[in-house]
Amino acid sequence: MSAEVINGKELAHELRMEMKEQVSQLKQSGITPHLTVILVGDNPASRSYIRGKEKAAAETGMSSDVIELPASTTEDALLQEITKLNEDASVHGILVQLPLPDQISEKQIIEAISPAKDVDGFHPINIGRMMTGDDAFLSCTPYGIVTMIKSKAIPIAGKHAVIIGRSNIVGKPVGQLLLNENATVTYCHSKTENLKEFTKQADILVVAVGKAHAINQDYIKEGATVIDVGINRQADGKLTGDVDFESAQEKAAYITPVPKGVGPMTITMLLKNTIKAAKGLSSH
Ligand code: NAD
């Protein structure tokens, strides 16, 4: 058996074309969805992510800008910047690129962003609403993952979803979103004993560990859907996932590749959230 590949790059492109239409309609009513990204310091990986976000935003006709602040920026100065953006009606989405320098508390910053402009979906109000199943900005990577699964009409309700990883930005929220879709959800993490016993029961296996090729076909049930969230840079500079693709695809029914998998979907859901914010659709 050779798994069907869920191509995130292609799906992201299709969704962006739909968004282009929505942006054009919004522009006709005088609203240009606008995303402001704040970058503190000069992390090369962050810079490359931000370039990707700007390019994708431009593709849909949205506008975006980047506020660059020095690595020595104080927490107070960043909070003031966020207050200005919260009050600026022309800014619909605010994203503070993480990680932040040590002198700044990420928690304080995330909580300072207006929940109505929190297009990353990291504010506790959005996380709480996601948990209760209410309208919320959904965090982008989990939202992208569920969108990929649904794009192939893969059944979720009643199925066993096993998540490896329990971070606040991927593992925990993706499990919650799958639970909202009526999956039976198991979380595994670094302290889980007998990992394979759990993963081999998974109809949907989401791997967000951050270790290259940590999971191969020995961990996978025949016919499972395998979502590889990992982004690991190899010695040769190439990106690879947390799943050994060649091995896993022999057992899985569906699999996401790295690159061209979850990554492009994450950026796309960020844009989707920004359009939602511009439409004033959030119930904040
Ligand atoms: P993290 O380091 O915060 O969390 C990793 C999780 O894996 C932890 O909860 C830990 O308990 C678990 N873990 C570690 N070793 C394990 C093991 N041997 N067995 C079982 N569980 C183990 O990472 P994160 O922020 O959740 O990111 C995970 C990966 O996803 C990284 O490679 C990251 O670069 C990538 N990522 C990709 C996107 C995207 O858009 N594609 C977005 C965010 C993160």
CSV table of C-alpha atoms and ligand atoms in Angstrom, one decimal:
chain,number,residue,atom,x,y,z
A,1,MET,CA,0.0,0.0,0.0
A,2,SER,CA,1.3,3.5,-0.8
A,3,ALA,CA,-0.4,6.4,1.0
A,4,GLU,CA,-2.2,9.2,-0.8
A,5,VAL,CA,-0.2,12.4,-0.1
A,6,ILE,CA,-2.2,15.4,1.3
A,7,ASN,CA,-0.4,18.2,-0.5
A,8,GLY,CA,-0.6,21.3,1.8
A,9,LYS,CA,1.0,23.5,-0.8
A,10,GLU,CA,-1.7,22.8,-3.3
A,11,LEU,CA,-4.5,23.1,-0.8
A,12,ALA,CA,-3.1,26.3,0.5
A,13,HIS,CA,-3.0,27.7,-3.0
A,14,GLU,CA,-6.6,26.8,-3.6
A,15,LEU,CA,-7.7,28.4,-0.4
A,16,ARG,CA,-5.8,31.5,-1.1
A,17,MET,CA,-7.5,31.9,-4.4
A,18,GLU,CA,-10.8,31.7,-2.7
A,19,MET,CA,-9.6,34.3,-0.2
A,20,LYS,CA,-8.5,36.5,-3.0
A,21,GLU,CA,-12.2,36.7,-4.1
A,22,GLN,CA,-13.3,37.5,-0.5
A,23,VAL,CA,-10.6,40.2,-0.2
A,24,SER,CA,-11.6,41.8,-3.5
A,25,GLN,CA,-15.3,41.9,-2.2
A,26,LEU,CA,-14.1,43.5,1.1
A,27,LYS,CA,-12.1,46.1,-0.8
A,28,GLN,CA,-15.2,47.0,-2.8
A,29,SER,CA,-16.9,47.9,0.5
A,30,GLY,CA,-13.8,50.0,1.5
A,31,ILE,CA,-12.1,47.5,3.8
A,32,THR,CA,-8.6,46.2,3.0
A,33,PRO,CA,-7.7,43.4,5.4
A,34,HIS,CA,-4.5,44.3,7.1
A,35,LEU,CA,-2.0,42.2,9.1
A,36,THR,CA,0.7,43.8,11.2
A,37,VAL,CA,3.6,41.6,12.2
A,38,ILE,CA,6.0,42.7,15.0
A,39,LEU,CA,9.5,41.2,14.9
A,40,VAL,CA,11.8,41.9,17.9
A,41,GLY,CA,15.5,41.2,17.3
A,42,ASP,CA,17.1,39.5,14.3
A,43,ASN,CA,16.3,35.8,14.4
A,44,PRO,CA,17.0,34.5,10.8
A,45,ALA,CA,14.4,31.8,11.1
A,46,SER,CA,11.8,34.3,12.2
A,47,ARG,CA,12.8,36.6,9.3
A,48,SER,CA,12.3,33.8,6.8
A,49,TYR,CA,8.8,32.9,8.3
A,50,ILE,CA,7.8,36.6,8.1
A,51,ARG,CA,8.9,36.9,4.4
A,52,GLY,CA,6.6,33.9,3.7
A,53,LYS,CA,3.7,35.5,5.5
A,54,GLU,CA,4.1,38.8,3.6
A,55,LYS,CA,4.3,37.0,0.3
A,56,ALA,CA,1.2,35.0,1.0
A,57,ALA,CA,-0.7,38.0,2.2
A,58,ALA,CA,0.2,39.9,-1.0
A,59,GLU,CA,-1.0,36.9,-3.1
A,60,THR,CA,-4.5,37.3,-1.6
A,61,GLY,CA,-4.6,41.1,-2.2
A,62,MET,CA,-4.4,41.8,1.6
A,63,SER,CA,-2.0,44.3,2.9
A,64,SER,CA,0.6,43.7,5.6
A,65,ASP,CA,3.5,45.4,7.3
A,66,VAL,CA,6.3,44.5,9.6
A,67,ILE,CA,7.3,46.5,12.6
A,68,GLU,CA,11.0,45.7,13.3
A,69,LEU,CA,12.2,46.4,16.8
A,70,PRO,CA,15.7,46.0,18.2
A,71,ALA,CA,16.6,42.9,20.4
A,72,SER,CA,17.1,45.3,23.3
A,73,THR,CA,13.4,46.4,23.2
A,74,THR,CA,11.8,46.5,26.7
A,75,GLU,CA,8.6,44.8,27.6
A,76,ASP,CA,7.0,48.2,28.2
A,77,ALA,CA,8.0,49.5,24.8
A,78,LEU,CA,6.5,46.4,23.1
A,79,LEU,CA,3.3,46.7,25.2
A,80,GLN,CA,2.9,50.3,24.1
A,81,GLU,CA,3.3,49.3,20.4
A,82,ILE,CA,0.6,46.7,20.9
A,83,THR,CA,-1.7,49.2,22.5
A,84,LYS,CA,-1.3,51.5,19.5
A,85,LEU,CA,-2.2,48.6,17.1
A,86,ASN,CA,-5.1,47.5,19.2
A,87,GLU,CA,-6.6,51.0,18.9
A,88,ASP,CA,-5.8,51.4,15.1
A,89,ALA,CA,-9.0,50.6,13.2
A,90,SER,CA,-7.0,50.0,10.0
A,91,VAL,CA,-5.2,47.0,11.5
A,92,HIS,CA,-7.3,43.9,11.7
A,93,GLY,CA,-4.7,41.3,12.7
A,94,ILE,CA,-1.7,41.5,15.0
A,95,LEU,CA,1.0,38.9,15.1
A,96,VAL,CA,4.0,39.1,17.4
A,97,GLN,CA,6.6,36.7,16.0
A,98,LEU,CA,7.9,34.3,18.7
A,99,PRO,CA,10.3,33.6,20.2
A,100,LEU,CA,10.9,37.0,22.0
A,101,PRO,CA,14.1,38.0,23.7
A,102,ASP,CA,14.5,36.9,27.4
A,103,GLN,CA,13.6,40.3,28.9
A,104,ILE,CA,10.1,40.1,27.5
A,105,SER,CA,7.4,37.8,28.8
A,106,GLU,CA,5.6,36.1,25.9
A,107,LYS,CA,2.6,35.5,28.2
A,108,GLN,CA,2.3,39.2,29.0
A,109,ILE,CA,2.6,40.1,25.3
A,110,ILE,CA,0.1,37.5,24.1
A,111,GLU,CA,-2.4,38.6,26.7
A,112,ALA,CA,-2.0,42.3,25.7
A,113,ILE,CA,-3.1,41.7,22.1
A,114,SER,CA,-6.8,42.4,21.7
A,115,PRO,CA,-8.6,39.0,21.4
A,116,ALA,CA,-10.5,40.5,18.4
A,117,LYS,CA,-7.1,41.0,16.6
A,118,ASP,CA,-5.4,37.8,17.8
A,119,VAL,CA,-5.2,36.1,14.5
A,120,ASP,CA,-2.6,33.6,15.8
A,121,GLY,CA,-5.3,32.3,18.2
A,122,PHE,CA,-2.9,32.3,21.2
A,123,HIS,CA,-4.8,34.6,23.5
A,124,PRO,CA,-6.4,32.7,26.5
A,125,ILE,CA,-9.8,34.0,25.5
A,126,ASN,CA,-9.5,32.5,22.0
A,127,ILE,CA,-8.1,29.2,23.5
A,128,GLY,CA,-11.0,29.1,26.0
A,129,ARG,CA,-13.6,29.7,23.4
A,130,MET,CA,-12.0,27.0,21.2
A,131,MET,CA,-12.3,24.6,24.2
A,132,THR,CA,-16.0,25.4,24.7
A,133,GLY,CA,-16.6,25.1,21.0
A,134,ASP,CA,-17.6,28.7,20.6
A,135,ASP,CA,-16.6,31.1,17.8
A,136,ALA,CA,-12.9,31.9,18.2
A,137,PHE,CA,-9.8,32.6,16.2
A,138,LEU,CA,-8.3,29.1,16.0
A,139,SER,CA,-4.6,28.7,16.3
A,140,CYS,CA,-3.2,28.4,12.8
A,141,THR,CA,-1.3,25.2,12.7
A,142,PRO,CA,-4.1,23.1,14.3
A,143,TYR,CA,-6.7,24.8,12.2
A,144,GLY,CA,-4.6,24.0,9.1
A,145,ILE,CA,-4.3,20.3,10.1
A,146,VAL,CA,-8.0,19.9,10.6
A,147,THR,CA,-8.6,21.6,7.2
A,148,MET,CA,-6.2,19.2,5.5
A,149,ILE,CA,-8.0,16.2,7.0
A,150,LYS,CA,-11.4,17.5,6.0
A,151,SER,CA,-10.1,18.3,2.5
A,152,LYS,CA,-9.9,14.5,1.8
A,153,ALA,CA,-13.3,13.8,3.6
A,154,ILE,CA,-11.4,11.6,6.0
A,155,PRO,CA,-13.8,10.5,8.8
A,156,ILE,CA,-13.0,12.1,12.2
A,157,ALA,CA,-16.1,11.5,14.3
A,158,GLY,CA,-15.8,8.4,16.3
A,159,LYS,CA,-12.2,7.8,15.2
A,160,HIS,CA,-9.2,7.5,17.4
A,161,ALA,CA,-6.9,10.5,17.1
A,162,VAL,CA,-3.5,10.2,18.8
A,163,ILE,CA,-1.5,13.3,19.2
A,164,ILE,CA,2.3,13.1,19.9
A,165,GLY,CA,3.3,16.4,21.6
A,166,ARG,CA,1.5,18.6,24.0
A,167,SER,CA,2.7,22.1,23.2
A,168,ASN,CA,0.4,25.0,23.6
A,169,ILE,CA,0.7,26.0,19.9
A,170,VAL,CA,0.3,22.6,18.3
A,171,GLY,CA,-0.3,19.4,20.4
A,172,LYS,CA,-2.9,20.6,22.9
A,173,PRO,CA,-5.1,22.7,20.5
A,174,VAL,CA,-5.0,20.1,17.7
A,175,GLY,CA,-6.3,17.5,20.1
A,176,GLN,CA,-9.0,19.9,21.2
A,177,LEU,CA,-10.1,20.7,17.6
A,178,LEU,CA,-10.3,17.0,16.8
A,179,LEU,CA,-12.3,16.4,20.0
A,180,ASN,CA,-14.7,19.2,18.9
A,181,GLU,CA,-15.1,17.1,15.7
A,182,ASN,CA,-16.1,14.1,17.9
A,183,ALA,CA,-12.8,12.1,17.7
A,184,THR,CA,-11.7,10.1,20.6
A,185,VAL,CA,-8.4,11.8,21.5
A,186,THR,CA,-5.3,10.5,23.2
A,187,TYR,CA,-2.3,12.8,24.0
A,188,CYS,CA,1.2,11.3,24.1
A,189,HIS,CA,4.3,13.2,25.1
A,190,SER,CA,7.9,12.8,26.3
A,191,LYS,CA,6.8,11.0,29.5
A,192,THR,CA,4.5,8.6,27.8
A,193,GLU,CA,5.4,5.0,28.5
A,194,ASN,CA,5.0,2.5,25.6
A,195,LEU,CA,4.3,5.1,23.0
A,196,LYS,CA,3.8,2.5,20.2
A,197,GLU,CA,0.9,0.9,22.1
A,198,PHE,CA,-1.0,4.2,21.7
A,199,THR,CA,0.1,5.2,18.2
A,200,LYS,CA,-0.7,1.8,16.7
A,201,GLN,CA,-4.3,2.4,17.7
A,202,ALA,CA,-4.5,5.7,15.9
A,203,ASP,CA,-6.8,6.2,12.9
A,204,ILE,CA,-5.4,9.7,12.8
A,205,LEU,CA,-1.9,10.2,14.1
A,206,VAL,CA,-0.6,13.8,14.5
A,207,VAL,CA,3.1,14.0,15.1
A,208,ALA,CA,4.4,17.2,16.6
A,209,VAL,CA,7.6,16.2,18.4
A,210,GLY,CA,10.4,18.3,16.9
A,211,LYS,CA,12.7,15.3,16.2
A,212,ALA,CA,13.6,14.3,12.7
A,213,HIS,CA,12.2,10.9,11.7
A,214,ALA,CA,11.1,10.0,15.2
A,215,ILE,CA,8.1,8.0,13.8
A,216,ASN,CA,8.3,5.2,11.2
A,217,GLN,CA,5.9,2.5,10.1
A,218,ASP,CA,6.4,0.5,13.2
A,219,TYR,CA,4.3,3.1,15.1
A,220,ILE,CA,1.5,3.2,12.5
A,221,LYS,CA,-1.7,1.2,12.1
A,222,GLU,CA,-2.5,0.0,8.5
A,223,GLY,CA,-4.7,2.6,6.8
A,224,ALA,CA,-4.1,5.5,9.2
A,225,THR,CA,-3.9,9.2,8.4
A,226,VAL,CA,-0.5,10.5,9.4
A,227,ILE,CA,0.0,14.3,9.9
A,228,ASP,CA,3.6,15.3,10.2
A,229,VAL,CA,3.9,18.7,11.8
A,230,GLY,CA,7.7,18.6,12.4
A,231,ILE,CA,10.1,21.0,10.7
A,232,ASN,CA,13.7,19.9,11.2
A,233,ARG,CA,16.7,21.3,9.3
A,234,GLN,CA,19.1,18.5,8.3
A,235,ALA,CA,22.9,18.9,8.0
A,236,ASP,CA,22.5,19.4,4.3
A,237,GLY,CA,20.2,22.4,4.9
A,238,LYS,CA,17.1,20.5,3.7
A,239,LEU,CA,13.9,20.4,5.8
A,240,THR,CA,12.5,17.2,7.0
A,241,GLY,CA,9.6,16.1,9.2
A,242,ASP,CA,9.2,14.1,12.4
A,243,VAL,CA,7.9,11.2,10.4
A,244,ASP,CA,10.1,8.9,8.2
A,245,PHE,CA,8.0,9.5,5.1
A,246,GLU,CA,9.3,6.6,3.0
A,247,SER,CA,8.7,4.1,5.7
A,248,ALA,CA,5.3,5.5,7.0
A,249,GLN,CA,3.7,5.8,3.5
A,250,GLU,CA,3.8,2.0,3.1
A,251,LYS,CA,1.4,1.6,6.0
A,252,ALA,CA,-0.6,4.9,6.0
A,253,ALA,CA,-3.7,5.6,3.8
A,254,TYR,CA,-3.0,9.3,3.9
A,255,ILE,CA,0.1,11.2,4.8
A,256,THR,CA,1.4,14.8,4.8
A,257,PRO,CA,4.9,15.5,3.4
A,258,VAL,CA,7.5,18.0,4.7
A,259,PRO,CA,8.0,20.4,3.1
A,260,LYS,CA,4.7,21.2,1.2
A,261,GLY,CA,2.6,19.9,4.1
A,262,VAL,CA,1.4,21.5,7.2
A,263,GLY,CA,3.7,24.6,6.9
A,264,PRO,CA,1.9,26.3,4.0
A,265,MET,CA,-1.4,25.6,5.6
A,266,THR,CA,-0.4,27.4,8.8
A,267,ILE,CA,0.3,30.7,6.9
A,268,THR,CA,-2.9,30.3,5.0
A,269,MET,CA,-5.0,29.9,8.1
A,270,LEU,CA,-3.4,33.1,9.5
A,271,LEU,CA,-4.6,34.9,6.4
A,272,LYS,CA,-8.1,33.4,6.8
A,273,ASN,CA,-8.2,34.6,10.4
A,274,THR,CA,-7.2,38.1,9.3
A,275,ILE,CA,-10.0,38.2,6.8
A,276,LYS,CA,-12.4,37.0,9.5
A,277,ALA,CA,-11.1,39.9,11.7
A,278,ALA,CA,-11.6,42.4,8.9
A,279,LYS,CA,-15.1,41.2,8.3
A,280,GLY,CA,-15.7,41.8,12.0
A,281,LEU,CA,-16.9,38.2,12.2
A,282,SER,CA,-15.4,37.4,15.6
A,283,SER,CA,-17.8,37.7,18.5
A,284,HIS,CA,-15.4,39.7,20.6
B,1,NAD,P1,7.7,21.6,21.4
B,1,NAD,O1,9.1,21.4,21.6
B,1,NAD,O2,7.1,22.7,22.2
B,1,NAD,O3,6.9,20.3,21.9
B,1,NAD,C1,7.3,19.0,21.5
B,1,NAD,C2,6.5,18.0,22.2
B,1,NAD,O4,6.9,16.7,21.8
B,1,NAD,C3,6.5,18.1,23.7
B,1,NAD,O5,5.1,18.2,24.2
B,1,NAD,C4,7.1,16.8,24.2
B,1,NAD,O6,6.5,16.3,25.3
B,1,NAD,C5,6.9,15.9,23.0
B,1,NAD,N1,8.0,14.9,22.8
B,1,NAD,C6,9.4,15.2,22.8
B,1,NAD,N2,10.1,14.0,22.6
B,1,NAD,C7,9.2,13.0,22.6
B,1,NAD,C8,9.3,11.6,22.5
B,1,NAD,N3,10.5,11.0,22.3
B,1,NAD,N4,8.1,10.9,22.5
B,1,NAD,C9,6.9,11.5,22.6
B,1,NAD,N5,6.8,12.8,22.7
B,1,NAD,C10,7.9,13.6,22.7
B,1,NAD,O7,7.4,21.7,19.9
B,1,NAD,P2,6.2,22.4,19.1
B,1,NAD,O8,6.2,23.8,19.1
B,1,NAD,O9,4.9,21.7,19.4
B,1,NAD,O10,6.6,21.9,17.6
B,1,NAD,C11,6.8,20.6,17.2
B,1,NAD,C12,7.4,20.5,15.9
B,1,NAD,O11,6.5,21.1,14.9
B,1,NAD,C13,8.7,21.2,15.7
B,1,NAD,O12,9.5,20.5,14.7
B,1,NAD,C14,8.3,22.6,15.1
B,1,NAD,O13,9.3,23.2,14.3
B,1,NAD,C15,7.1,22.2,14.2
B,1,NAD,N6,6.1,23.2,14.0
B,1,NAD,C16,5.6,23.3,12.7
B,1,NAD,C17,4.7,24.2,12.4
B,1,NAD,C18,4.2,24.3,11.0
B,1,NAD,O14,3.6,25.3,10.6
B,1,NAD,N7,4.4,23.2,10.2
B,1,NAD,C19,4.2,25.1,13.4
B,1,NAD,C20,4.6,24.9,14.7
B,1,NAD,C21,5.6,24.0,15.0
